[in-house]
C-alpha atoms as one frame of an Amber mdcrd trajectory, in Angstrom:
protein
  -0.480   7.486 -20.795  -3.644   6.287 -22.809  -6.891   7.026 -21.160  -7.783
   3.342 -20.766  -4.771   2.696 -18.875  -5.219   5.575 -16.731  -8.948   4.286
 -15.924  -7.321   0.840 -15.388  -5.091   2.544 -13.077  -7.471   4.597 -11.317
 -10.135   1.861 -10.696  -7.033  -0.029  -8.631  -6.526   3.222  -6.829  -9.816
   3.866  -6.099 -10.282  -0.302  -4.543  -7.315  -0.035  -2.539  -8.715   3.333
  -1.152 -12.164   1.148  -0.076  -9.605  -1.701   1.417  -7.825   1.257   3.251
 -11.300   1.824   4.918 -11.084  -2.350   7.067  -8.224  -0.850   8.384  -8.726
  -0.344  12.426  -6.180   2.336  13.188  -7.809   5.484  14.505  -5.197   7.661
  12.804  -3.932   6.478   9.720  -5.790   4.146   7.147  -3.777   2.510   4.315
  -4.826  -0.316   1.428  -2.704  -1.971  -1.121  -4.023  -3.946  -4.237  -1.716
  -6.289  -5.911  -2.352  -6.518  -9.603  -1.083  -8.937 -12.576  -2.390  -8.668
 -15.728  -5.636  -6.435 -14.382  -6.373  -8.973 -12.174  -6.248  -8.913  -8.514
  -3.969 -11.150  -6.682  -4.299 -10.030  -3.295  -5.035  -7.172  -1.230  -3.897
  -5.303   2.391  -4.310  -3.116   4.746  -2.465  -1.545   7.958  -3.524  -3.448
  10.675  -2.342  -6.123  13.868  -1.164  -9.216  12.976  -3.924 -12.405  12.627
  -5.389 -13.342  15.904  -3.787 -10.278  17.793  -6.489  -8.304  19.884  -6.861
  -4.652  17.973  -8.522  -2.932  21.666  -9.369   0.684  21.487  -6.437   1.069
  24.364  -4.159  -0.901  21.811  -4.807   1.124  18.738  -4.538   4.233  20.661
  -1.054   3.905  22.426   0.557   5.296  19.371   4.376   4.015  20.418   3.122
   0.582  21.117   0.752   0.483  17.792   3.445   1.535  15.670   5.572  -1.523
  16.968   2.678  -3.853  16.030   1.109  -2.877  13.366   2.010  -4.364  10.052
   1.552  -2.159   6.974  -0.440  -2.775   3.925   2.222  -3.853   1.472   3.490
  -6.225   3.876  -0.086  -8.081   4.246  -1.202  -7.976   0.675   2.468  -9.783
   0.020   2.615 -12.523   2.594  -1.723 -12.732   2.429  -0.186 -13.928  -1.146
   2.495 -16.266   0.133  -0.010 -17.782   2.544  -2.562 -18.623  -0.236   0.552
 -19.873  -2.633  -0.180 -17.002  -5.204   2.996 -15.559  -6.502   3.467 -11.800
  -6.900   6.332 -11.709  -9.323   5.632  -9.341 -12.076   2.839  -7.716 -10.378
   1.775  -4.004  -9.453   1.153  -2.871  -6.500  -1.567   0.340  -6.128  -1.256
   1.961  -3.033  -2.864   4.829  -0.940   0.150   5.965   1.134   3.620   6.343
  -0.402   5.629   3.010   0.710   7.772   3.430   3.926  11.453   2.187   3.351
  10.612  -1.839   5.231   7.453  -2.054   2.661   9.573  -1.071  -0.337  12.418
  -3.727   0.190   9.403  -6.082   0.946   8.113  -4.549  -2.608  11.063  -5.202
  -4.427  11.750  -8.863  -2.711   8.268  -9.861  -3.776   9.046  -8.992  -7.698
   6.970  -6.229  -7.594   7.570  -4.229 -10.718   5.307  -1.531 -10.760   3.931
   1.271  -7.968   1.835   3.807  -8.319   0.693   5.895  -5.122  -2.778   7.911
  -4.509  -1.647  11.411  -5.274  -4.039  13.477  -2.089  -1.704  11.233  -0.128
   0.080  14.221   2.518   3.553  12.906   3.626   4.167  14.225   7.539   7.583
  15.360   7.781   8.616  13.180  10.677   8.174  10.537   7.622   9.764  12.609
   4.976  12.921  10.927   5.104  12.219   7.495   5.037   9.730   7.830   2.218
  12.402   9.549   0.314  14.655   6.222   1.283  12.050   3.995  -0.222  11.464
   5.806  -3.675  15.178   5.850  -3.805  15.557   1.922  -3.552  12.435   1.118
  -5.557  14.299   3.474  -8.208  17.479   1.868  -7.903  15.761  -1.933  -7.888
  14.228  -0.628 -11.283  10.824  -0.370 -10.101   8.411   2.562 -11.664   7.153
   4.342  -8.564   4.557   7.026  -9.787   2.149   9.003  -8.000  -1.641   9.301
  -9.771  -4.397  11.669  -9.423  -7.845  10.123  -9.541  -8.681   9.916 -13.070
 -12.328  10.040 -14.705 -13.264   9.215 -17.936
């Protein structure tokens, strides 16, 4: 890969990294930036849905928040859809390797392109479904690649 794209690829990284950060969620923080011809058409991160209350009791009954949170590939897709900007085509940078839901989401929004923050750690209770997701972004002909941070 040519060092500019790499940069190119790394500066998307790094911005969905600082999106990860408006995440709420004691435990895990993730960000997705959507990008079309190295420009961004919309952003996510893990979170509640709009106008649902994100309490510290809330976020911290882990069963509960993992039946309402929506992850960060789903909002940056349908944050799109509700501003009318299509994501055909695009690429989507992500800190966290998508879950199985978020790739089919992924691959439904024309999503052609992946690429993951390598220091990303996979838990094993996890390890399954992530392997689930690379396999249908594979077989729905989408490049899923995993990055290191890359300086000039």
């Amino acid at each position: 890969m040519k060092p500019e794209t790499l940069l190119w690829h790394s500066r998307f990284l790094k911005l969905a990294e600082e999106i990860a950060s408006f995440s709420k969620d004691p435990s895990t923080k993730v960000g997705c930036v959507l990008v079309r011809d190295r420009r961004i058409v919309s952003t996510g991160y893990n979170g509640f849905p709009r106008g649902i209350s994100d309490s510290f009791e809330r976020l911290n009954d882990r069963e509960n928040k993992y039946e309402m949170t929506v992850h960060a590939e789903i909002n940056a897709v349908t944050t799109a859809a509700l501003h009318g900007v299509s994501t055909e085509g695009a690429t989507a940078y992500v800190t966290f390797q998508p879950c199985s839901r978020c790739a089919a989401v992924l691959i439904n929004a024309g999503i052609k392109e992946v690429y993951v923050t390598a220091d990303s750690i996979i838990p094993d209770r996890w390890l399954d479904n992530m392997i689930l997701a690379a396999n249908l972004l594979t077989e729905a002909g989408i490049l899923l690649e995993t990055l290191d941070p890359y300086e000039p």
